[in-house]
XYZ file of C-alpha atoms in Angstrom:
751
model
C -75.876 136.628 36.368
C -77.682 133.347 37.257
C -79.907 133.413 40.309
C -78.228 132.260 43.500
C -79.803 129.256 45.197
C -79.151 126.822 48.030
C -78.289 124.125 45.532
C -75.681 126.380 43.886
C -74.269 127.993 47.068
C -74.915 125.745 50.123
C -71.928 127.122 52.063
C -73.080 130.699 51.674
C -76.575 129.801 52.825
C -75.332 128.109 56.002
C -73.019 131.023 56.753
C -75.814 133.548 56.469
C -78.108 131.421 58.636
C -75.438 131.200 61.342
C -75.026 134.973 61.247
C -78.756 135.465 61.666
C -78.911 133.008 64.612
C -75.962 134.711 66.284
C -77.601 138.103 65.825
C -80.826 136.803 67.364
C -78.974 135.443 70.428
C -77.111 138.701 70.950
C -80.291 140.728 70.607
C -82.110 138.437 73.044
C -79.434 139.203 75.616
C -79.349 142.942 75.122
C -82.847 144.012 74.104
C -84.213 143.249 77.620
C -81.356 144.239 79.897
C -81.797 143.870 83.647
C -80.288 147.191 84.552
C -81.216 150.134 86.626
C -82.481 153.422 85.308
C -78.981 154.837 85.212
C -78.006 152.172 82.618
C -81.044 152.509 80.367
C -79.577 155.209 78.131
C -76.550 153.043 77.352
C -78.792 150.032 76.801
C -80.914 152.016 74.349
C -77.835 153.020 72.338
C -76.683 149.418 72.262
C -80.150 148.325 71.183
C -80.048 150.770 68.256
C -76.598 149.534 67.329
C -77.693 145.911 67.320
C -80.774 146.711 65.257
C -78.493 148.304 62.660
C -76.299 145.197 62.595
C -79.337 142.916 62.290
C -80.737 145.046 59.458
C -77.486 144.805 57.555
C -77.272 141.027 58.004
C -80.891 140.492 57.069
C -80.611 142.622 53.935
C -77.400 140.822 52.997
C -79.152 137.478 53.265
C -82.192 138.693 51.364
C -80.092 140.275 48.627
C -78.044 137.107 48.201
C -81.170 135.028 47.765
C -82.620 137.437 45.231
C -79.229 137.713 43.458
C -78.846 141.464 42.895
C -76.648 142.127 39.898
C -73.590 144.340 39.984
C -73.813 145.347 36.372
C -74.344 143.584 33.077
C -73.925 139.831 32.952
C -72.013 138.874 29.831
C -72.905 135.238 30.326
C -76.610 135.870 30.106
C -78.685 136.204 26.977
C -79.102 139.944 27.529
C -75.566 140.391 28.686
C -75.384 144.149 28.197
C -78.782 144.928 29.706
C -78.708 147.206 32.721
C -79.474 145.421 35.975
C -79.759 147.545 39.109
C -77.114 147.256 41.788
C -77.736 146.901 45.488
C -76.873 150.397 46.756
C -75.168 149.778 50.084
C -75.011 153.503 50.817
C -78.741 153.352 51.629
C -78.334 150.264 53.845
C -75.148 150.690 55.859
C -74.793 153.245 58.662
C -72.432 156.056 57.665
C -69.698 154.820 59.992
C -69.709 151.423 58.241
C -69.550 152.815 54.709
C -66.242 152.848 52.855
C -65.400 156.422 52.000
C -65.720 157.099 48.257
C -63.689 160.160 47.378
C -63.799 159.594 43.640
C -61.327 161.038 41.146
C -59.732 164.199 42.509
C -56.611 166.295 42.137
C -53.659 166.555 44.505
C -50.944 168.819 43.205
C -49.813 167.479 39.825
C -51.491 164.095 40.324
C -54.897 162.528 39.925
C -56.002 160.548 42.981
C -58.580 157.757 42.988
C -59.458 157.243 46.647
C -56.036 157.335 48.338
C -53.947 156.175 45.386
C -52.178 158.100 42.640
C -53.937 157.409 39.345
C -52.795 158.003 35.766
C -55.573 157.868 33.200
C -54.700 155.729 30.182
C -57.801 156.025 28.063
C -59.148 155.205 24.646
C -62.216 156.450 22.758
C -64.841 154.087 21.354
C -68.256 155.404 20.319
C -71.013 152.887 20.976
C -73.174 154.409 18.240
C -70.504 153.688 15.596
C -70.022 150.012 16.488
C -72.599 147.201 16.178
C -73.778 146.320 19.675
C -72.755 142.696 19.194
C -69.130 143.885 18.855
C -69.018 146.179 21.892
C -67.493 143.497 24.082
C -64.843 142.588 21.508
C -63.719 146.213 21.087
C -63.664 146.891 24.856
C -61.673 143.733 25.558
C -59.145 144.842 22.936
C -58.925 148.238 24.632
C -58.261 146.556 27.987
C -55.729 144.194 26.406
C -53.815 147.175 25.020
C -52.994 148.174 28.595
C -55.563 150.966 28.953
C -57.664 151.516 32.072
C -60.327 153.997 30.956
C -62.967 154.224 28.229
C -64.161 157.576 26.902
C -67.257 158.066 24.792
C -69.428 160.849 23.454
C -73.228 160.880 23.769
C -75.006 161.991 20.523
C -78.103 164.054 21.339
C -79.398 163.921 17.746
C -79.596 160.114 17.814
C -81.037 159.837 21.325
C -83.787 162.455 20.791
C -84.721 162.250 17.091
C -88.028 163.988 17.861
C -88.749 166.470 20.633
C -89.438 164.567 23.828
C -89.092 161.162 22.136
C -85.998 159.417 23.482
C -84.237 156.339 22.164
C -81.738 154.465 24.343
C -82.432 151.037 22.875
C -80.382 148.608 20.815
C -77.221 150.205 19.506
C -78.011 153.358 21.491
C -78.169 151.632 24.895
C -75.692 153.911 26.665
C -76.215 152.327 30.079
C -75.534 148.811 28.780
C -72.332 150.022 27.109
C -71.076 151.644 30.307
C -71.971 148.644 32.509
C -70.198 146.385 30.027
C -67.064 148.542 30.337
C -67.324 148.202 34.126
C -67.703 144.435 33.848
C -64.513 144.282 31.781
C -62.673 146.400 34.368
C -62.586 149.839 32.753
C -63.279 153.241 34.238
C -65.339 155.658 32.115
C -65.040 159.348 31.254
C -68.360 160.482 29.795
C -68.603 163.330 27.270
C -72.338 164.141 27.121
C -72.207 167.438 25.248
C -74.804 168.641 24.413
C -72.475 169.521 21.504
C -69.856 166.823 20.835
C -68.271 167.646 17.418
C -67.118 164.042 16.750
C -67.443 164.410 12.954
C -71.140 163.672 13.377
C -74.019 165.593 11.761
C -74.367 169.067 13.384
C -71.912 168.043 16.080
C -74.537 165.771 17.620
C -77.199 168.470 17.956
C -80.685 167.508 16.683
C -81.680 169.118 13.386
C -85.157 170.043 14.692
C -83.487 172.843 16.646
C -83.025 174.611 13.291
C -86.781 174.946 12.811
C -86.446 178.146 14.840
C -85.275 180.778 12.314
C -83.557 182.724 15.116
C -81.846 179.698 16.693
C -78.416 180.348 18.200
C -76.830 176.995 18.944
C -74.298 176.622 21.761
C -75.442 179.802 23.511
C -77.854 180.732 26.285
C -80.497 181.585 23.685
C -83.764 180.526 25.409
C -84.866 178.248 22.576
C -81.616 176.316 22.876
C -81.339 176.139 26.670
C -84.960 174.994 27.001
C -84.230 172.046 24.705
C -80.945 171.264 26.508
C -82.697 171.319 29.899
C -85.322 168.806 28.777
C -82.691 166.552 27.205
C -80.442 166.693 30.266
C -83.425 165.944 32.533
C -83.786 162.625 30.752
C -80.126 161.833 30.044
C -78.803 162.610 33.517
C -81.465 160.454 35.166
C -79.726 157.582 33.365
C -76.169 158.789 33.963
C -76.324 159.689 37.678
C -76.544 156.048 38.940
C -73.523 155.179 36.766
C -71.195 157.524 38.657
C -68.327 156.223 40.765
C -69.718 157.576 44.026
C -72.944 155.694 43.346
C -71.148 152.434 42.611
C -70.684 152.886 38.853
C -67.597 153.252 36.622
C -67.931 156.939 35.590
C -65.072 158.835 37.238
C -65.335 162.127 35.306
C -67.725 164.043 33.062
C -66.766 166.546 30.363
C -68.485 169.938 30.128
C -69.442 170.532 26.463
C -66.611 170.162 23.926
C -63.908 172.513 22.613
C -66.028 175.557 23.394
C -63.018 177.844 23.473
C -62.789 177.562 19.679
C -66.404 178.710 19.374
C -66.716 181.083 22.330
C -70.043 182.579 21.279
C -71.462 183.323 24.738
C -69.497 183.829 27.974
C -72.491 182.683 30.030
C -72.882 179.392 28.165
C -70.216 177.183 29.750
C -71.161 178.167 33.340
C -74.761 177.333 32.368
C -73.782 173.837 31.131
C -71.694 173.233 34.276
C -74.636 174.181 36.487
C -77.046 172.109 34.373
C -74.912 169.028 35.034
C -74.482 169.682 38.745
C -78.146 170.535 39.314
C -79.096 167.133 37.889
C -76.840 165.156 40.187
C -73.427 165.007 38.476
C -70.968 164.796 41.380
C -67.820 163.430 39.750
C -64.889 165.502 38.508
C -65.744 167.925 35.700
C -63.376 168.528 32.771
C -63.153 170.766 29.715
C -61.371 169.840 26.504
C -59.828 172.335 24.053
C -57.324 172.488 21.207
C -54.651 175.124 20.626
C -57.138 177.506 19.030
C -59.422 177.690 22.062
C -57.615 176.614 25.223
C -57.303 180.049 26.799
C -60.971 180.869 26.108
C -62.393 177.496 27.143
C -61.547 177.548 30.854
C -64.398 177.410 33.411
C -64.106 178.071 37.147
C -64.125 174.869 39.158
C -63.492 172.677 36.100
C -60.168 171.057 35.215
C -58.926 172.067 31.760
C -57.494 169.377 29.432
C -55.942 169.619 25.971
C -56.327 168.117 22.464
C -53.347 167.666 20.134
C -51.374 165.445 17.765
C -47.703 166.511 17.991
C -44.998 166.816 20.629
C -44.577 170.475 19.720
C -48.216 171.151 20.602
C -47.743 169.271 23.887
C -45.006 171.648 25.076
C -46.913 174.771 24.044
C -50.285 173.745 25.473
C -48.840 172.528 28.771
C -47.212 175.923 29.173
C -50.594 177.609 28.644
C -52.251 175.185 31.092
C -49.698 176.035 33.775
C -50.335 179.746 33.367
C -54.116 179.254 33.458
C -54.648 176.841 36.339
C -51.318 176.469 38.085
C -50.029 173.106 39.252
C -52.775 170.638 38.392
C -52.801 167.180 36.820
C -52.117 167.353 33.095
C -54.248 165.411 30.657
C -54.368 165.101 26.882
C -58.076 164.411 26.474
C -57.674 163.855 22.745
C -54.430 162.570 21.344
C -55.380 162.228 17.684
C -54.108 158.812 16.576
C -55.000 159.556 12.955
C -57.559 161.769 11.225
C -60.873 161.558 9.400
C -61.323 161.648 5.603
C -63.491 163.823 3.361
C -65.088 162.896 0.045
C -62.853 163.894 -2.853
C -59.778 164.212 -0.636
C -56.889 161.932 0.177
C -56.819 159.189 2.823
C -55.140 160.446 6.016
C -52.423 158.315 7.596
C -50.290 158.896 10.697
C -47.225 156.676 10.908
C -47.179 154.241 13.834
C -43.631 155.227 14.834
C -44.675 158.856 15.192
C -47.670 157.784 17.307
C -45.412 155.752 19.578
C -42.964 158.643 20.036
C -45.684 161.158 20.871
C -47.547 158.881 23.279
C -44.239 158.050 24.998
C -43.491 161.764 25.384
C -46.939 162.434 26.862
C -46.597 159.640 29.434
C -43.022 160.568 30.368
C -44.206 164.143 30.867
C -46.476 162.842 33.638
C -49.656 163.517 31.692
C -52.694 161.314 31.530
C -53.830 160.496 28.002
C -56.853 159.464 25.978
C -56.324 157.951 22.534
C -58.799 159.557 20.130
C -59.665 157.307 18.450
C -58.765 153.901 19.827
C -61.419 152.438 17.517
C -63.302 154.733 15.172
C -65.969 152.476 13.682
C -68.393 153.612 11.000
C -70.720 156.519 10.210
C -73.573 154.149 9.450
C -76.597 155.648 7.719
C -76.362 159.395 7.213
C -74.780 160.473 10.509
C -71.500 161.804 9.081
C -70.626 165.446 9.608
C -68.837 167.968 7.395
C -66.390 170.863 7.433
C -66.911 174.209 5.716
C -63.864 176.456 5.840
C -63.873 177.959 2.374
C -64.987 174.787 0.606
C -67.705 172.475 1.876
C -66.294 168.977 2.540
C -68.472 166.127 3.764
C -66.936 163.330 5.833
C -66.838 159.830 4.375
C -68.846 156.907 5.743
C -65.855 155.142 7.255
C -64.648 156.501 10.599
C -61.603 154.243 10.447
C -59.568 157.344 11.454
C -56.328 155.374 10.893
C -56.880 154.507 14.559
C -55.365 151.853 16.852
C -57.941 149.297 15.656
C -59.212 149.293 12.080
C -62.797 150.030 11.143
C -63.500 146.286 11.386
C -61.807 146.023 14.793
C -58.571 144.412 13.580
C -55.150 145.017 15.114
C -52.586 147.378 13.618
C -48.903 148.192 14.057
C -50.022 151.037 16.328
C -51.802 148.560 18.594
C -48.763 146.286 18.881
C -46.355 149.116 19.663
C -48.614 150.881 22.169
C -49.490 147.652 23.952
C -45.801 147.011 24.529
C -45.319 150.614 25.699
C -48.200 150.547 28.204
C -47.103 147.145 29.509
C -43.561 148.399 30.074
C -44.816 151.596 31.683
C -47.131 149.857 34.151
C -44.812 146.942 34.852
C -47.779 144.575 34.533
C -48.313 142.581 31.327
C -51.694 143.441 29.734
C -54.230 140.613 29.361
C -53.978 138.588 26.147
C -55.683 140.201 23.130
C -58.903 138.581 21.859
C -58.843 136.699 18.585
C -59.770 138.539 15.414
C -63.346 138.449 14.211
C -63.860 136.214 11.187
C -63.831 137.695 7.680
C -65.271 136.141 4.554
C -65.225 136.677 0.791
C -68.582 136.055 -0.879
C -69.652 135.354 -4.427
C -70.353 138.312 -6.760
C -73.877 139.708 -6.595
C -75.948 140.907 -9.519
C -79.070 142.975 -8.720
C -82.195 141.066 -9.676
C -84.904 143.706 -9.277
C -85.265 147.382 -9.995
C -87.553 150.296 -9.160
C -87.017 153.768 -10.597
C -87.610 156.736 -8.320
C -90.317 158.049 -10.640
C -92.261 154.800 -10.327
C -91.604 154.660 -6.575
C -93.328 158.042 -6.122
C -96.642 156.300 -6.792
C -96.286 154.315 -3.539
C -95.149 157.164 -1.312
C -97.145 159.382 0.980
C -98.995 162.271 -0.596
C -96.465 165.029 -1.355
C -96.372 168.257 0.608
C -97.726 171.187 -1.387
C -96.308 174.652 -0.856
C -96.216 177.915 -2.761
C -92.488 178.219 -2.068
C -89.749 175.652 -1.340
C -89.461 174.405 2.262
C -86.117 173.377 3.674
C -85.689 169.833 5.017
C -85.840 170.742 8.728
C -89.144 172.599 8.373
C -91.039 170.006 6.380
C -94.276 169.023 8.159
C -93.190 165.401 8.713
C -92.135 163.190 11.634
C -94.719 164.600 14.043
C -93.733 168.164 13.322
C -89.993 167.596 13.800
C -89.007 167.948 10.157
C -86.625 165.674 8.269
C -83.151 165.046 9.679
C -81.368 163.002 7.002
C -81.639 161.732 3.441
C -83.036 163.422 0.349
C -85.835 165.773 -0.657
C -87.441 165.889 -4.114
C -88.898 169.238 -5.238
C -91.277 169.457 -8.222
C -92.849 172.397 -10.028
C -93.884 173.243 -13.590
C -92.194 175.610 -16.007
C -93.188 176.888 -19.458
C -89.989 178.422 -20.788
C -86.223 178.039 -20.992
C -83.675 180.248 -19.243
C -81.280 180.312 -16.299
C -82.231 178.403 -13.153
C -80.640 179.621 -9.920
C -81.032 179.083 -6.213
C -79.366 178.074 -2.954
C -79.112 174.277 -2.848
C -77.794 172.458 0.213
C -75.928 170.325 -0.387
C -76.206 168.813 -3.878
C -79.183 168.939 -6.200
C -79.653 166.938 -9.389
C -81.871 168.835 -11.838
C -84.348 167.009 -14.101
C -86.671 168.138 -16.868
C -89.429 165.568 -16.623
C -87.232 162.461 -16.191
C -84.097 163.679 -17.966
C -81.133 164.867 -15.893
C -79.563 168.122 -17.088
C -76.972 168.757 -14.368
C -76.296 169.605 -10.732
C -76.544 172.587 -8.397
C -74.315 172.778 -5.319
C -72.002 175.127 -3.410
C -69.897 175.950 -6.470
C -72.527 175.654 -9.215
C -75.409 177.975 -8.372
C -76.854 178.399 -11.885
C -77.797 176.009 -14.671
C -79.228 176.639 -18.128
C -82.665 175.203 -18.861
C -82.843 174.236 -22.560
C -85.712 175.222 -24.780
C -88.883 173.391 -23.831
C -92.292 173.189 -25.426
C -95.340 173.718 -23.287
C -95.841 172.019 -19.923
C -92.613 170.676 -18.356
C -92.027 169.233 -14.895
C -88.915 170.679 -13.248
C -87.517 168.358 -10.575
C -84.614 168.855 -8.182
C -83.452 165.909 -6.089
C -81.495 167.402 -3.173
C -79.111 165.369 -1.015
C -78.211 166.359 2.530
C -74.548 165.303 2.495
C -73.994 166.049 6.195
C -74.260 169.124 8.402
C -71.154 170.957 9.569
C -69.940 169.630 12.927
C -67.201 172.168 13.707
C -66.940 175.903 13.138
C -68.876 179.127 13.544
C -71.455 178.427 10.827
C -73.463 175.676 12.555
C -76.519 177.938 12.836
C -76.850 177.962 9.022
C -76.958 174.208 8.430
C -80.467 173.920 7.019
C -80.684 171.558 4.049
C -82.695 171.280 0.833
C -83.736 174.336 -1.165
C -83.018 177.405 0.943
C -85.278 180.283 -0.008
C -86.695 180.829 -3.477
C -85.771 179.002 -6.659
C -85.500 181.377 -9.635
C -85.940 181.005 -13.382
C -84.649 184.062 -15.209
C -84.549 185.855 -11.813
C -88.249 185.248 -11.222
C -89.213 183.052 -8.244
C -90.925 179.787 -9.104
C -94.123 178.867 -7.249
C -96.371 175.927 -6.421
C -94.119 173.077 -5.382
C -94.754 169.437 -4.628
C -92.232 168.169 -2.080
C -91.412 164.512 -1.339
C -89.564 163.510 1.826
C -87.108 160.698 0.980
C -85.514 159.931 4.340
C -84.434 156.380 3.378
C -85.419 154.904 6.751
C -86.583 151.368 7.413
C -90.193 152.597 7.302
C -89.510 154.312 3.971
C -88.577 151.014 2.295
C -91.377 148.993 3.865
C -93.852 150.507 1.400
C -92.101 148.808 -1.535
C -93.541 145.286 -1.471
C -92.067 142.741 -3.848
C -94.916 143.227 -6.279
C -93.718 146.828 -6.789
C -90.351 145.711 -8.191
C -89.594 144.625 -11.756
C -86.775 142.670 -13.357
C -83.763 144.876 -14.143
C -84.281 146.135 -17.735
C -81.595 146.581 -20.358
C -82.077 150.342 -20.266
C -82.346 151.826 -16.787
C -83.811 155.153 -15.758
C -82.063 156.869 -12.866
C -82.445 157.637 -9.989
C -83.324 154.068 -9.051
C -83.403 151.377 -6.398
C -81.848 147.970 -6.963
C -82.565 144.788 -5.034
C -80.371 141.709 -4.868
C -79.599 138.686 -2.707
C -76.292 137.740 -1.153
C -75.551 134.068 -0.625
C -74.060 133.513 2.843
C -72.517 130.402 4.352
C -73.378 128.710 7.617
C -71.403 131.256 9.642
C -72.033 134.847 8.486
C -68.813 136.844 8.775
C -67.616 140.420 8.365
C -66.884 141.619 4.866
C -66.501 144.814 2.849
C -68.691 145.850 -0.046
C -66.785 146.930 -3.132
C -68.713 149.376 -5.293
C -66.659 149.258 -8.425
C -68.466 151.039 -11.256
C -71.199 152.544 -9.083
C -71.085 156.321 -8.841
C -73.037 157.699 -5.875
C -75.666 156.400 -3.479
C -76.307 154.372 -0.347
C -76.560 150.654 0.486
C -78.912 148.864 2.859
C -78.566 145.248 3.989
C -81.428 143.715 5.958
C -82.726 147.194 6.855
C -79.269 148.291 8.078
C -78.028 151.384 6.244
C -74.311 150.787 5.595
C -73.855 154.413 4.545
C -72.954 156.442 1.484
C -70.624 155.576 -1.363
C -69.180 157.909 -4.006
C -66.668 157.131 -6.717
C -64.686 160.344 -6.043
C -63.020 158.472 -3.136
C -60.981 158.113 -1.072
C -63.307 155.462 0.406
C -63.778 152.534 -1.965
C -65.718 150.007 0.122
C -68.425 149.859 2.777
C -67.991 147.812 5.948
C -70.616 145.076 6.340
C -70.650 143.526 9.852
C -71.280 139.800 9.809
C -73.722 140.145 12.701
C -76.066 141.986 10.348
C -76.252 139.014 7.978
C -79.145 136.757 8.933
C -79.290 133.008 8.751
C -81.757 132.897 5.945
C -82.754 135.438 3.338
C -80.824 138.737 3.595
C -82.138 141.746 1.749
C -79.885 144.245 0.002
C -81.461 147.440 -1.315
C -79.326 149.894 -3.212
C -80.711 153.323 -4.000
C -78.515 154.635 -6.784
C -77.616 158.262 -7.360
C -74.927 157.721 -9.940
C -73.874 155.353 -12.680
C -73.824 151.806 -11.392
C -71.600 149.112 -12.823
C -70.786 146.004 -10.889
C -70.838 144.579 -7.375
C -68.505 141.935 -5.960
C -68.236 139.864 -2.686
C -65.404 138.227 -0.428
C -63.201 134.985 -0.494
C -60.636 133.231 1.779
C -58.538 134.867 4.435
C -55.135 136.251 3.505
C -53.724 139.538 4.720
C -54.134 143.223 3.963
C -51.586 145.954 4.041
C -52.046 149.600 4.729
C -51.215 152.247 2.164
C -48.236 153.069 4.385
C -45.596 150.365 3.811
C -44.769 150.119 7.525
C -48.259 149.172 8.574
C -49.432 145.580 8.382
C -52.996 145.307 9.544
C -55.080 142.226 10.052
C -55.870 139.007 8.266
C -58.595 139.544 5.690
C -59.785 137.832 2.526
C -58.361 138.289 -0.910
C -60.892 138.788 -3.686
C -58.673 137.032 -6.149
C -59.433 133.738 -4.425
C -62.770 132.144 -3.758
C -63.264 129.528 -1.128
C -66.878 129.478 -0.101
C -68.991 127.619 2.409
C -72.183 126.021 1.066
C -74.671 128.764 0.100
C -77.198 127.894 2.776
C -78.240 131.467 3.590
C -79.044 134.579 1.600
C -78.826 138.334 2.179
C -81.190 140.730 0.474
C -79.327 143.847 -0.621
C -80.866 147.172 -1.560
C -79.004 149.908 -3.418
C -80.050 153.478 -4.192
C -78.047 155.313 -6.835
C -78.823 158.663 -8.444
C -77.608 159.212 -11.988
C -78.859 159.472 -15.506
C -78.047 157.315 -18.454
C -78.163 153.664 -19.395
C -76.820 150.938 -17.173
C -76.188 147.292 -17.850
C -75.914 145.760 -14.361
C -72.950 143.480 -13.839
C -71.910 141.408 -10.836
C -70.607 143.174 -7.742
C -67.896 141.805 -5.501
C -67.503 141.606 -1.765
C -64.086 141.150 -0.158
C -63.179 141.867 3.444
C -60.795 144.755 3.455
C -61.015 148.034 5.337
C -61.249 151.373 3.612
C -57.986 153.054 2.886
C -55.804 150.220 4.156
C -55.345 148.434 0.845
C -57.166 149.169 -2.376
C -55.998 146.215 -4.436
C -59.028 144.019 -3.791
C -62.118 145.359 -2.115
C -65.381 143.601 -1.267
C -68.643 144.800 -2.640
C -72.199 143.683 -2.200
C -75.001 145.675 -3.640
C -75.583 149.380 -3.804
C -78.151 152.005 -4.604
C -78.034 154.273 -7.618
C -79.583 157.699 -7.257
């Protein structure tokens, strides 16, 4: 907000000056009253009253001149930065303050102050959306007819090391919430500490698992001590954002779906008290699905439900009535779609079914939150996993078949629900924002190459240990272990035989530099062929994502777990390399370390290429046709994992991450790489379901390009063995799972 000045607001200045003069004249009359002793007590009271009035007027004038902000100022250069409000509750006498009752219950209704209030919410996770697009996604939520934003808070991202907190950039929670307020949205905050959310370990930091006796989501002292320290910091940021303090937060959720876990009866009361002791004064909620509703209830906390069908709605509302009597009903999570797992099928929920269920929920008098309204992307390595029988890691895209696509485009669900909410409220929603631009770029061929074995020469000295050390207990990152990425284990062997061990999650086995197979959850043994003399045994282990839901979260340590055996004898004397694939990791590879891509390539390897970008960088999707498994980085932004087992076939590349100038693309490659391709002119894309037409996006079959005035450097990491002849890659803007006819691709990494 620009500073207020006389030149900009002359009328306001004169008004305030007149008020001050009037106050002075009144005070002059009453501060020296010519009264007898019997009137002095009344005069004193009047004097105090007038001093209060003068204080208020003076502070109003001073605050106007210093222009206190009432939240983020979208028109300014740092539009989402948190600017402190003037807190009138500390200025005005109590009898002048407007009563702030906040969100409360009255029979079957929510009340906000003295008005009946029905929550129409949608979930957007700030950590899954580029900060530059927060405003666009929130405006689209508002334009759909919704009045409330809900978001989780991921502990593992905000406290990557013990006591080291990060609320900057894309993790600026306060800026996100103030921006929602600026747009006119209320906020329901879901701070965990456990959030599920298909994120690694349900949002809990991996360094908790350094304790071999750790019992997550319980009152185990090692866990509660860490939660207390985290909440001390987090709640100091959240408390000023509450409704009763002038912010938009009207409710706070206590943990998440604990009834399905139910490992400690004292745990939920502990979390409730931890929130209240740190200043949380708004309404508290719980959230549970059909498996845990009856066990997830907490005294003094309103229970809400999670579901996807009308049948579940009837059953769960019946349970709610028996548990807490006549109270407002709320579906905290109406699942608008579902997430995907590698090797599985793409999940789709028909828009007509969504419309029918949402209509039934509203007509039932329930409040609702659309989970997800906009899913976004599991950038980097933050995806979670499920492990019920088989281990299944979540894909990079968190498109979720939600109301908006992964790239923020409109869907049939959006159109139908917007009409429904407009009809229900009787007030037309604001007009929807225009779509963000998409672009198809020229194919990219990697220009430079660096094999993992050569890259080891430029890495930190390896950790030496008699036995294998799991990822979380490696002595790296200031004693906090390694959270994400890969670990390379090396030792020497002198004979053939059967190699066995517990590998989490997927380990590629090499003899010297030759790959001989994989160890994972289903393959726990591999035959070592006859060798002569001294041989280096290497196992490159990938952490594919820790389980985020279920009773086995305490056992989510990654890497080699316990001993590695050859012919049932434990191997000793390991060298261990931490390959976390962070920005700092790649900074050690100066250009003089790279070589031109050879005709015969040794995997695992990193590939480096440049993407030519026009004058206006736009969103696109990276098509990884022919590449097998790895991750892609563009200008130090990790776009996430790719794997040719599907169902995801492209990676979302936000245009705001493409610089005006040289853009770097690094692709570490874990599997056979083939070609990369980039986007063209705007057409349309269709969902796999015939009824769903999504948003305008480019078609790779056409190429209409702006002058190549800018470049993107692309890095790819792919892990595989064999010979590769790199071919061009293509990039077309098209979201994962919506249409697989023509996908964009940039560059990727082969490992």
